[in-house]
PDB file of C-alpha atoms in Angstrom:
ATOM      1  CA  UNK A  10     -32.040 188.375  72.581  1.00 53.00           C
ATOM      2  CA  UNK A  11     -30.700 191.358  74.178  1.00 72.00           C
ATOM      3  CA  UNK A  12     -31.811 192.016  77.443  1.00 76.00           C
ATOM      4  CA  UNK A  13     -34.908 193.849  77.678  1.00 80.00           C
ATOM      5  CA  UNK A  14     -34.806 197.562  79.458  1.00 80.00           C
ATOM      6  CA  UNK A  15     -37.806 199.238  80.489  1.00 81.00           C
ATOM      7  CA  UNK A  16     -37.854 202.891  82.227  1.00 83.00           C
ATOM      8  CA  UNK A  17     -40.926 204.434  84.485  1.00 85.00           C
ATOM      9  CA  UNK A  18     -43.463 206.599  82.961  1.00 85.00           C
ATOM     10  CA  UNK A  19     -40.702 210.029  82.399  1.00 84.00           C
ATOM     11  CA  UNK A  20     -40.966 213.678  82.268  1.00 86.00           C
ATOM     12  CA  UNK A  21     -38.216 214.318  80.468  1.00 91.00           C
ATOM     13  CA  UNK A  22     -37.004 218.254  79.280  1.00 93.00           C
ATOM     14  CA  UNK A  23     -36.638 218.908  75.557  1.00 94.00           C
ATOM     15  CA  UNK A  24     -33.500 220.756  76.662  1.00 95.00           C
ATOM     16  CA  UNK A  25     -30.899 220.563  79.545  1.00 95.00           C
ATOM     17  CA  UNK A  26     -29.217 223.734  80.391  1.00 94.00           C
ATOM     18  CA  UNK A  27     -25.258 223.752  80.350  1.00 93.00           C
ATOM     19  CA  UNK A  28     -23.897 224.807  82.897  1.00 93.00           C
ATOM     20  CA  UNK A  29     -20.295 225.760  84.124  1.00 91.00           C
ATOM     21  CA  UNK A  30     -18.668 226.192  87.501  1.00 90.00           C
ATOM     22  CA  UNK A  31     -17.841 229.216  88.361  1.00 88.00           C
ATOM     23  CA  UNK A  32     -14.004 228.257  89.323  1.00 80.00           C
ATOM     24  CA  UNK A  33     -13.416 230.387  93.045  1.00 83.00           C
ATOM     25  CA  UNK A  34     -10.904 229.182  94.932  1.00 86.00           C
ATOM     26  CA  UNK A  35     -11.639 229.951  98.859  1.00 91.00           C
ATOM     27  CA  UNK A  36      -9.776 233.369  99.916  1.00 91.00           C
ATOM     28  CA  UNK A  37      -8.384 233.906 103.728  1.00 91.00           C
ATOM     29  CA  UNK A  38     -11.472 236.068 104.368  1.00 93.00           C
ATOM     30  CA  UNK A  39     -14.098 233.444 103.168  1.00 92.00           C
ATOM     31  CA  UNK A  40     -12.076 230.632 105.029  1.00 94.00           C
ATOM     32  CA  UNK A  41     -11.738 232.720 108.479  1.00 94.00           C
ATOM     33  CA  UNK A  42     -15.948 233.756 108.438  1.00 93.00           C
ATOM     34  CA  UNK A  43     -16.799 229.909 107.481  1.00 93.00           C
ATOM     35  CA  UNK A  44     -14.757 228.321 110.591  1.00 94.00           C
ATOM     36  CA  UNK A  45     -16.363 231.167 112.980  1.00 93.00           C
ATOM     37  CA  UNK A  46     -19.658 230.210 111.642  1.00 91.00           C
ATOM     38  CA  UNK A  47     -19.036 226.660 111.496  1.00 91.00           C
ATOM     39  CA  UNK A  48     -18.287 226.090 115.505  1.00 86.00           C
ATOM     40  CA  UNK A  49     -15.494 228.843 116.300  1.00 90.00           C
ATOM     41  CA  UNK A  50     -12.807 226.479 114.460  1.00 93.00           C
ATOM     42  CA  UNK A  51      -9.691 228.278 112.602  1.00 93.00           C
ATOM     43  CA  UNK A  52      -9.057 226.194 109.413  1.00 94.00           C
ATOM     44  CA  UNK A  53      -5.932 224.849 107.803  1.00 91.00           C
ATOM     45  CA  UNK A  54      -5.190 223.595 103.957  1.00 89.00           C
ATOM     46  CA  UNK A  55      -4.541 220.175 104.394  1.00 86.00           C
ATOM     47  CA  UNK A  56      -4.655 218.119 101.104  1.00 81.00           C
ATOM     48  CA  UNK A  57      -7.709 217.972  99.534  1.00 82.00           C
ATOM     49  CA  UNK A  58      -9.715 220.179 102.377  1.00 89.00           C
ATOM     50  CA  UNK A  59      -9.118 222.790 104.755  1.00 94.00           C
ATOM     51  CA  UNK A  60     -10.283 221.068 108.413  1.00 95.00           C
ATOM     52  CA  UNK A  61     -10.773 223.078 111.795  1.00 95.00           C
ATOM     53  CA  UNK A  62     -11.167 221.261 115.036  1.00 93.00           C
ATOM     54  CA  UNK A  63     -12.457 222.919 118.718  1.00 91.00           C
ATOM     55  CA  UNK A  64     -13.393 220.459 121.502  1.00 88.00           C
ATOM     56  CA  UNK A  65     -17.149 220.072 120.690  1.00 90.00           C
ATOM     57  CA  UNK A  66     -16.341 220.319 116.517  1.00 92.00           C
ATOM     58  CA  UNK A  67     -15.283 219.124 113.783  1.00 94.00           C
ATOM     59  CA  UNK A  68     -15.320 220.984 110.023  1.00 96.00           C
ATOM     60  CA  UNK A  69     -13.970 220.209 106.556  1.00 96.00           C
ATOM     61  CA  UNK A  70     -14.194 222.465 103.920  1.00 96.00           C
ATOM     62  CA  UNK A  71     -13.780 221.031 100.478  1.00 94.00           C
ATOM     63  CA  UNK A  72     -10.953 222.990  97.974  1.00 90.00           C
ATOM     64  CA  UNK A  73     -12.059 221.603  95.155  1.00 91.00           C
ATOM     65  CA  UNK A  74     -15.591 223.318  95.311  1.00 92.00           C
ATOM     66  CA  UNK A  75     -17.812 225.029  97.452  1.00 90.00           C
ATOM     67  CA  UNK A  76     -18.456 222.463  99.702  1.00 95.00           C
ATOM     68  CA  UNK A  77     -18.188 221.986 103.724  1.00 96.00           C
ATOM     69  CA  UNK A  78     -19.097 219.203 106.473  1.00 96.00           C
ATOM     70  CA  UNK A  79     -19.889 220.243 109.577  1.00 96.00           C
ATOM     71  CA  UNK A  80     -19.374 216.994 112.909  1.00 94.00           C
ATOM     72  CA  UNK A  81     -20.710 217.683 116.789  1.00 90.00           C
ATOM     73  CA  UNK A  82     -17.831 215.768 118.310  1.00 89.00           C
ATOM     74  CA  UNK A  83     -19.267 213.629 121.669  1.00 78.00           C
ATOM     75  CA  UNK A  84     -17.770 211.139 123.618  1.00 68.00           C
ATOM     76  CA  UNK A  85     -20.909 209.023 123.525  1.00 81.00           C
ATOM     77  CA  UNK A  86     -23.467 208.240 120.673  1.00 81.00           C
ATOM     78  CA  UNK A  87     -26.757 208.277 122.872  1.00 87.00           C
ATOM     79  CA  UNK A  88     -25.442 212.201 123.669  1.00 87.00           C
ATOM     80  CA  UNK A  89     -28.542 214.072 123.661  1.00 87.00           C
ATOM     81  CA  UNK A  90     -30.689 211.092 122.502  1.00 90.00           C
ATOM     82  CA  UNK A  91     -34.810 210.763 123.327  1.00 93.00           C
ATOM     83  CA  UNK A  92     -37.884 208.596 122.509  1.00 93.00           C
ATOM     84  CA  UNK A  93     -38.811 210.744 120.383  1.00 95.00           C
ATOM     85  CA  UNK A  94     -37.277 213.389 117.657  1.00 95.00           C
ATOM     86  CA  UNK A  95     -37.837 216.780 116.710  1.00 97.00           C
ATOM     87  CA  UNK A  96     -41.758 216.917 114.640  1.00 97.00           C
ATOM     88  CA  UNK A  97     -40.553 217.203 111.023  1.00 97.00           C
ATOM     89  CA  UNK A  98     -42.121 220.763 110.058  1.00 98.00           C
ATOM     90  CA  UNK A  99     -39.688 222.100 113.172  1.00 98.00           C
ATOM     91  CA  UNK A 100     -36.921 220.085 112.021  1.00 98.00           C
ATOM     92  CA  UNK A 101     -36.964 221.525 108.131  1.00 98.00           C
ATOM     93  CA  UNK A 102     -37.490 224.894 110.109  1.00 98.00           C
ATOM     94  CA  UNK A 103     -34.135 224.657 111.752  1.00 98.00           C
ATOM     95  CA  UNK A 104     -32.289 222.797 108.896  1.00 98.00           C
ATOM     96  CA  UNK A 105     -33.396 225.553 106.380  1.00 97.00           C
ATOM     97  CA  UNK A 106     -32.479 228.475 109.054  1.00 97.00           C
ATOM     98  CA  UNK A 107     -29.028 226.859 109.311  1.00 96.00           C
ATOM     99  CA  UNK A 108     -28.282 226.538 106.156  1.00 96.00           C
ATOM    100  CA  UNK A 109     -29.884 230.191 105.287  1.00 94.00           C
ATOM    101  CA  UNK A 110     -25.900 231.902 105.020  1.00 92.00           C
ATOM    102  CA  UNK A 111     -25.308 229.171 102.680  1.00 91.00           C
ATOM    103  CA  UNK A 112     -27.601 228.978 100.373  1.00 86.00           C
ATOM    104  CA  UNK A 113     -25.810 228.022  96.406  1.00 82.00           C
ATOM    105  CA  UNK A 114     -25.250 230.721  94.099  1.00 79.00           C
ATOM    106  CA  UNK A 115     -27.259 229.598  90.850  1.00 82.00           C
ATOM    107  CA  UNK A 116     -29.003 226.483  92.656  1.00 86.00           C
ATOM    108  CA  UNK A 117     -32.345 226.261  94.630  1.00 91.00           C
ATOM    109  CA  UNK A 118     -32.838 224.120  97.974  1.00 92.00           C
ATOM    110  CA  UNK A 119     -35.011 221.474  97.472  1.00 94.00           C
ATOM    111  CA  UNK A 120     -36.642 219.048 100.155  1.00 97.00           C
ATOM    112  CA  UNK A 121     -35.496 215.350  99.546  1.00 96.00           C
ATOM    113  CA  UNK A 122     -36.679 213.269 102.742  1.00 97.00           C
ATOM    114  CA  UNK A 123     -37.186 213.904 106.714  1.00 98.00           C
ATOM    115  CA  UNK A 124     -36.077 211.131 108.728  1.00 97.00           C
ATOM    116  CA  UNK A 125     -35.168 210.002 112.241  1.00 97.00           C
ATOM    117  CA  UNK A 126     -31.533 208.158 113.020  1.00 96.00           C
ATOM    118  CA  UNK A 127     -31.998 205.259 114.996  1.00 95.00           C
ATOM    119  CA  UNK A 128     -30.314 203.518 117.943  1.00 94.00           C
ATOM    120  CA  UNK A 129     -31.600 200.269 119.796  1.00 92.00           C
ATOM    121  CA  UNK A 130     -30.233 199.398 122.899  1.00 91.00           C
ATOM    122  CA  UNK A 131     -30.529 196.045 124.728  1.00 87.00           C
ATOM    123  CA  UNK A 132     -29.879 196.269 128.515  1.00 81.00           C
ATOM    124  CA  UNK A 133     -30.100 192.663 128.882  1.00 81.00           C
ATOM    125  CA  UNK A 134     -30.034 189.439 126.440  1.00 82.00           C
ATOM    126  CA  UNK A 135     -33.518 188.710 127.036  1.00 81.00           C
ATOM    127  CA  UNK A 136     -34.670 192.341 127.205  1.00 83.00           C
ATOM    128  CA  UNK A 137     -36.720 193.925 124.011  1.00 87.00           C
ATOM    129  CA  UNK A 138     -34.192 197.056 122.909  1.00 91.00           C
ATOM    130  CA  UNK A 139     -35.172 200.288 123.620  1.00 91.00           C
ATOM    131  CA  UNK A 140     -35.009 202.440 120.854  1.00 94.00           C
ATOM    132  CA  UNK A 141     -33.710 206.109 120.727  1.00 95.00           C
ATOM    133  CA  UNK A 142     -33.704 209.109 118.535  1.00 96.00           C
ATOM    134  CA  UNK A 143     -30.276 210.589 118.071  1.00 95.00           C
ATOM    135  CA  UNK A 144     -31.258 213.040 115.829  1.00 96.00           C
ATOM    136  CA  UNK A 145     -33.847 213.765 113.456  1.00 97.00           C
ATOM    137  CA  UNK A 146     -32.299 214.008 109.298  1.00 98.00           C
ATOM    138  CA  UNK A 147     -32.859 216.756 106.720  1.00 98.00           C
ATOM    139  CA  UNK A 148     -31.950 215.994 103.615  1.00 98.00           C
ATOM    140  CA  UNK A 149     -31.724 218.421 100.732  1.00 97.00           C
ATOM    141  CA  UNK A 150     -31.309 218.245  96.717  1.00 96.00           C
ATOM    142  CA  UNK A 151     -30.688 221.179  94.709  1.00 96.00           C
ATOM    143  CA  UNK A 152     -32.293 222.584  91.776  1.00 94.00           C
ATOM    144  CA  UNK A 153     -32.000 225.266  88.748  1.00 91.00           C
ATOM    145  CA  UNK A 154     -35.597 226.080  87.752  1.00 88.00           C
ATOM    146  CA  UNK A 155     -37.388 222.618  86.652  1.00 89.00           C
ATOM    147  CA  UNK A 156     -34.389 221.174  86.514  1.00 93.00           C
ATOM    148  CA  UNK A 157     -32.535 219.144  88.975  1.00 94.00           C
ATOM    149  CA  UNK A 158     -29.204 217.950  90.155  1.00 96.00           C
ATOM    150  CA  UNK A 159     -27.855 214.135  90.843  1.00 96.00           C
ATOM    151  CA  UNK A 160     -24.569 212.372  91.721  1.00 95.00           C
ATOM    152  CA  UNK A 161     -23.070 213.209  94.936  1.00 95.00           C
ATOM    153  CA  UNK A 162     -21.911 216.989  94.509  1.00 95.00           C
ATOM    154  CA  UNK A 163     -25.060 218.759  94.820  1.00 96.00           C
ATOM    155  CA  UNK A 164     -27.349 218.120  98.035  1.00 96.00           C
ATOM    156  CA  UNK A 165     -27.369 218.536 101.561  1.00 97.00           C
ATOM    157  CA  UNK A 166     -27.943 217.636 105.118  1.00 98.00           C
ATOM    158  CA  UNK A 167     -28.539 218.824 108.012  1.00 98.00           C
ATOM    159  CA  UNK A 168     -28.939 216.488 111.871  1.00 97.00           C
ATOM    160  CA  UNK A 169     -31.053 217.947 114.475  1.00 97.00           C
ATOM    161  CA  UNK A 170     -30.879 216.415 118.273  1.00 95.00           C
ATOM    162  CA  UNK A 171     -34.356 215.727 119.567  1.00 96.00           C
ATOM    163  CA  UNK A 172     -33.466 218.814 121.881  1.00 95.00           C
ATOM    164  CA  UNK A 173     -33.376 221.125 118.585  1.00 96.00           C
ATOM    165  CA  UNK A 174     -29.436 221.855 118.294  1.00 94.00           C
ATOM    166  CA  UNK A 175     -27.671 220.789 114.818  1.00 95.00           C
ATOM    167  CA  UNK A 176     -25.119 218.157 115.446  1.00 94.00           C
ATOM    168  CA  UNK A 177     -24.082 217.577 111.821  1.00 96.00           C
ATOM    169  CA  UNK A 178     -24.199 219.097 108.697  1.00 97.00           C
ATOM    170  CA  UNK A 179     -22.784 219.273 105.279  1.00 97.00           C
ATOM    171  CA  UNK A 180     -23.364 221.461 101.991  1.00 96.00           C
ATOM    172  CA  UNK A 181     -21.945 220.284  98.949  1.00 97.00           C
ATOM    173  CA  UNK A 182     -22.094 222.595  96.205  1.00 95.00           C
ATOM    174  CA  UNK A 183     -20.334 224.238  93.339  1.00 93.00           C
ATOM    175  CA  UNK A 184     -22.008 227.788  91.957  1.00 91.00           C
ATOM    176  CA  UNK A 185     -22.574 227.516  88.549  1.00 91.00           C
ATOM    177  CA  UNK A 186     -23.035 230.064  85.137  1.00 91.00           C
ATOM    178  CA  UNK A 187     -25.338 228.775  82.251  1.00 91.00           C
ATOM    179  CA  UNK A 188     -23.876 229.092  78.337  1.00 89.00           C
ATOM    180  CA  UNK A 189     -26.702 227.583  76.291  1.00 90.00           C
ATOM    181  CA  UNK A 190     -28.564 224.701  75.855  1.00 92.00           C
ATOM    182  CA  UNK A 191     -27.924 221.359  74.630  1.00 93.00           C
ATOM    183  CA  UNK A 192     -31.568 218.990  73.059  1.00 94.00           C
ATOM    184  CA  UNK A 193     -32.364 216.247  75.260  1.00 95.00           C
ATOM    185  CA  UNK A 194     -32.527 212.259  74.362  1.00 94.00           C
ATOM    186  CA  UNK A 195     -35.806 210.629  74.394  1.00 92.00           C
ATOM    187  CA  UNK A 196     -36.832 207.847  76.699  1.00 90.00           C
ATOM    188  CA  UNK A 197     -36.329 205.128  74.113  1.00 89.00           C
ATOM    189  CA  UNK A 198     -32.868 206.630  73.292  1.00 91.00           C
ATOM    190  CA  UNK A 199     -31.078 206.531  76.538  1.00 90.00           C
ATOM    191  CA  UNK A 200     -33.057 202.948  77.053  1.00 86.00           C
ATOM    192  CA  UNK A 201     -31.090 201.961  73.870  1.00 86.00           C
ATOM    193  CA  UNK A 202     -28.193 203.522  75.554  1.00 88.00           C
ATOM    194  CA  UNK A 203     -28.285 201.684  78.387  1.00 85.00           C
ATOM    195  CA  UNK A 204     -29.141 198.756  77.394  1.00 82.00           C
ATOM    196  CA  UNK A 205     -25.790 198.931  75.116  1.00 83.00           C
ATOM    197  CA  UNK A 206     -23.539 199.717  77.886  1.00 82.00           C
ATOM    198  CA  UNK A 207     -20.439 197.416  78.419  1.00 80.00           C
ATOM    199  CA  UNK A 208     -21.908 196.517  81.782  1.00 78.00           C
ATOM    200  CA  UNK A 209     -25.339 195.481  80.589  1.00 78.00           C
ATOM    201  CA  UNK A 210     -24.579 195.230  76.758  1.00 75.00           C
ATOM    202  CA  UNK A 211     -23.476 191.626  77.224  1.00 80.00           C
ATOM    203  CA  UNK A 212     -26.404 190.006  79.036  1.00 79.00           C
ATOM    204  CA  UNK A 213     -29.773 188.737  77.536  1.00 81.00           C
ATOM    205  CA  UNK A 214     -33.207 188.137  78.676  1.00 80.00           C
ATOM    206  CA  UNK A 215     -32.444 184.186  79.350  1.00 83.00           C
ATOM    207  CA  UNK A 216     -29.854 184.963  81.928  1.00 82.00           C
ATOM    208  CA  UNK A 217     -30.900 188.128  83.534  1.00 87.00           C
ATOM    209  CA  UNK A 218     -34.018 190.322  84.672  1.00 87.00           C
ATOM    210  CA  UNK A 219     -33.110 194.410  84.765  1.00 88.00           C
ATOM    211  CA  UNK A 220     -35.638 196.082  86.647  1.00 89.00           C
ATOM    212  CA  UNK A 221     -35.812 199.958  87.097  1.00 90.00           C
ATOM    213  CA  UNK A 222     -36.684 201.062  90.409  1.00 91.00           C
ATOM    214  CA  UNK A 223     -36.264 204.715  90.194  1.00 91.00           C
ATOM    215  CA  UNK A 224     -34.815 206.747  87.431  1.00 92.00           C
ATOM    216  CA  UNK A 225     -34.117 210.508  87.939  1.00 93.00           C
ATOM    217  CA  UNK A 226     -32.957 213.667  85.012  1.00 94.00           C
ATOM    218  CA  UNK A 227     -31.020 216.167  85.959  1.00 96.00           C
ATOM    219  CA  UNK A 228     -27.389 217.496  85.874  1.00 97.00           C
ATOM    220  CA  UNK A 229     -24.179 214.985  87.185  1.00 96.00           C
ATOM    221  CA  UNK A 230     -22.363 216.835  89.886  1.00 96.00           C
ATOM    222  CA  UNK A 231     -19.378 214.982  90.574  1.00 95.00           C
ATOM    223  CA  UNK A 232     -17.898 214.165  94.115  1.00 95.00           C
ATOM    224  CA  UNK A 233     -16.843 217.729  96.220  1.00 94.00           C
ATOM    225  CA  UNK A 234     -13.487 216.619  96.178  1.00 92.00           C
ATOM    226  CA  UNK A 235     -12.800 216.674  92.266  1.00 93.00           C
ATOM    227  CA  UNK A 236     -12.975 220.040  89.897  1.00 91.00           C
ATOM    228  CA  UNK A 237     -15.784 219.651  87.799  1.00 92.00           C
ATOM    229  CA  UNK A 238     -16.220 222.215  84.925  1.00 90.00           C
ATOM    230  CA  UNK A 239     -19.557 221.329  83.131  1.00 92.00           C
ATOM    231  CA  UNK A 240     -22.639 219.808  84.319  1.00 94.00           C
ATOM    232  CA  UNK A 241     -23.282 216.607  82.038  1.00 94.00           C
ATOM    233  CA  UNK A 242     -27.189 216.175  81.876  1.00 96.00           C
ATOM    234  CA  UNK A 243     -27.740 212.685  83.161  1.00 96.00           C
ATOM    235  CA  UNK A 244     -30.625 209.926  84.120  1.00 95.00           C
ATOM    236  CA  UNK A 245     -29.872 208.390  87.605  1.00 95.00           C
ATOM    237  CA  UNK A 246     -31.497 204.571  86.630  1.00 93.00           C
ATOM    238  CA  UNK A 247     -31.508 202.209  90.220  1.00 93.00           C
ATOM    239  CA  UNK A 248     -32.743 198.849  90.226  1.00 92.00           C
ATOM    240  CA  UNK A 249     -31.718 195.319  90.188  1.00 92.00           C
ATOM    241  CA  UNK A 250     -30.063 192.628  88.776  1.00 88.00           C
ATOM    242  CA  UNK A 251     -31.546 189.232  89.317  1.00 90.00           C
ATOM    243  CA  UNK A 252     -30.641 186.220  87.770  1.00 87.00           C
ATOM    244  CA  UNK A 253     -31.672 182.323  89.519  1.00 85.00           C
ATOM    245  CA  UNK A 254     -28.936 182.083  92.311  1.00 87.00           C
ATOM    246  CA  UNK A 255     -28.995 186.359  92.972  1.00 90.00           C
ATOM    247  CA  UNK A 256     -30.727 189.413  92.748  1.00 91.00           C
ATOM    248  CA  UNK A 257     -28.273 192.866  93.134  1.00 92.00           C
ATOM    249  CA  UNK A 258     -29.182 196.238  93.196  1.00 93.00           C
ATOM    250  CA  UNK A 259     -27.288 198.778  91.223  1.00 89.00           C
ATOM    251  CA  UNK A 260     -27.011 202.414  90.394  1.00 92.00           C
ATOM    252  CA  UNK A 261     -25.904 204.105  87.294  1.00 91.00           C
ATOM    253  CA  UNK A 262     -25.883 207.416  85.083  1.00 93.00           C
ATOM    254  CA  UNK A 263     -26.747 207.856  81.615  1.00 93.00           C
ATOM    255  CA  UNK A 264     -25.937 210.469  79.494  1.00 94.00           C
ATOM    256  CA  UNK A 265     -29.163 212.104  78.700  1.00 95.00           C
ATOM    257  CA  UNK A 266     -27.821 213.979  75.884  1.00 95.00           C
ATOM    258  CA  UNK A 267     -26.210 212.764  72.677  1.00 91.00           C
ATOM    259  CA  UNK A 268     -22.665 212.660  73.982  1.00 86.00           C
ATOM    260  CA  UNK A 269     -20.974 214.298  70.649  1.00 82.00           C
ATOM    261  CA  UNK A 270     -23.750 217.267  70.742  1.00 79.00           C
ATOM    262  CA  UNK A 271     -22.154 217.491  74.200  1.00 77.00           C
ATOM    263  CA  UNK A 272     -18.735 217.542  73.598  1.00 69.00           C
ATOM    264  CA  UNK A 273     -19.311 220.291  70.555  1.00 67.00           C
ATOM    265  CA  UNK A 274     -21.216 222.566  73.231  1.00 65.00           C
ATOM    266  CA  UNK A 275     -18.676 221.990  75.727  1.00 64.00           C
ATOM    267  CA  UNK A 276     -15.810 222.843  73.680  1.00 60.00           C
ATOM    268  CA  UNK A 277     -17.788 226.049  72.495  1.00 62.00           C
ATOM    269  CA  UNK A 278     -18.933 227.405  76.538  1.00 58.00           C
ATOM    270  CA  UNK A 279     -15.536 226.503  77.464  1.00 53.00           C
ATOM    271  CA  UNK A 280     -12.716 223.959  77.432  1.00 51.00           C
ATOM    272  CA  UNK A 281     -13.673 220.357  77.508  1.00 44.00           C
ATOM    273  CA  UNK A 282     -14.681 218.542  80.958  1.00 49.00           C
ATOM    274  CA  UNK A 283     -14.716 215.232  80.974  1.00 50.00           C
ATOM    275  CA  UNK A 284     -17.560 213.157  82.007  1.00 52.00           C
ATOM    276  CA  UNK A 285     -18.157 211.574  85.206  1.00 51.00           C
ATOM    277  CA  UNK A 286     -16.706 207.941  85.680  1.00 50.00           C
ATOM    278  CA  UNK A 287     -20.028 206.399  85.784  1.00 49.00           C
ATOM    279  CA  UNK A 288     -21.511 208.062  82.693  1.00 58.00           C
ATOM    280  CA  UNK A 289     -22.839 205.527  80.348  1.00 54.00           C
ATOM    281  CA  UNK A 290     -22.729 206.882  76.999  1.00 49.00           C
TER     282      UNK A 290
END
């Protein structure tokens, strides 16, 4: 028998918006105010991203979208490090004043997780590591209404040093228009869907056990670096593979639309996109 898929309890939309990028190439101007603001850097095209470096930073702004990283150069890791990190409601506090001048055009901020990066460090072999907080981690998803984003173009981050300065940061973003609607699959469609995929289409219950883990609606943004032109509605499914010798863990997008209704919208809002690499029909 096929394999059997099961998804988590879902609140899925009856509709996903479709949305465009709003295509906005970065001007002088915009380039010029984004390095002062970004560490005092002066940016330069090269390839893929315009990069700026001073001695204490390091910025890349993406020219495929509206998207930047932001790197506190130091010549050691522990730079700045304590026992403890910044509390978490004065961490979010800084995070969301720093990334106040950039908040997305068409896109809400939306608090993912709060968490502190580690370091252990032995001073001796027999000596229990002492561990240190370089920086405490605010991470970021973005939103439109009830609806969410997912893939790797649309979130943020933002690392504060225990003594409250921002050593690292990135927004990656694209602003967006919306042209319609397009209806939504059911739960039991896109399990179908999945469980028809050339990656899992193959595999039966005697062989393999596919458990869901997480599984997440919203609307694919694709990597900063690539031009993306519509937002494909998508389910983000993780879980595992386990079979008797292995268990893996895997993560993969499917469509959460019927994928002709999609191609018909697209073609009417505006020329056709084509869907991320990992879309499963």
């Amino acid at each position: 028998m096929p394999v059997t898929i099961n998804l988590p309890k879902l609140r899925l939309p009856d509709a996903y918006p479709l949305l465009t990028s709003v295509t906005k190439p970065w001007d002088e101007h915009e380039l010029a105010e984004l390095g002062e603001r970004l560490g005092g850097v002066r940016l330069e095209r090269e390839g893929l991203w315009h990069t700026g470096r001073s001695d204490l930073h390091l910025v890349e702004v993406y020219a495929a979208s509206r998207s930047f990283r932001l790197e506190l150069l130091a010549s050691d890791e522990l730079d700045g490090a304590a026992d403890v990190g910044v509390e978490p409601d004065k961490a979010r506090a800084i995070a969301e004043d720093f990334l106040a001048p950039f908040r997305p055009d068409g896109g809400d901020l939306t608090l993912r997780d709060i968490s502190d990066a580690i370091v252990l460090v032995s001073e001796s072999p027999k000596a229990d590591p002492r561990r240190f907080v370089t920086a405490t981690e605010v991470s970021f998803g973005f939103s439109r209404g009830d609806i969410g984003f997912v893939g790797p173009g649309a979130k943020a981050r933002v690392s504060v040093r225990p003594d409250g300065n921002v050593t690292a940061a990135y927004r990656f973003w694209r602003d967006v228009e919306e042209r319609g609607s397009v209806p939504a699959r059911s739960a039991d469609e896109i399990a179908q869907a999945f469980g028809a995929s050339p990656t899992f289409g193959r595999l039966t219950d005697d062989l393999v056990k596919v458990e869901i883990t997480s599984a997440e609606a919203g609307l694919f943004a694709l990597p900063p670096t690539e031009v993306q032109d519509v937002f494909h509605p998508a389910l983000e499914l993780r879980g595992t593979l386990t079979t008797e010798d292995s268990s893996v863990g895997f993560c993969t997008y499917v469509s959460a639309v019927d994928p002709r209704r999609m191609v018909r919208e697209r073609h009417e809002a505006r020329r056709r996109s084509p869907a991320p690499p990992e879309l499963v029909a």
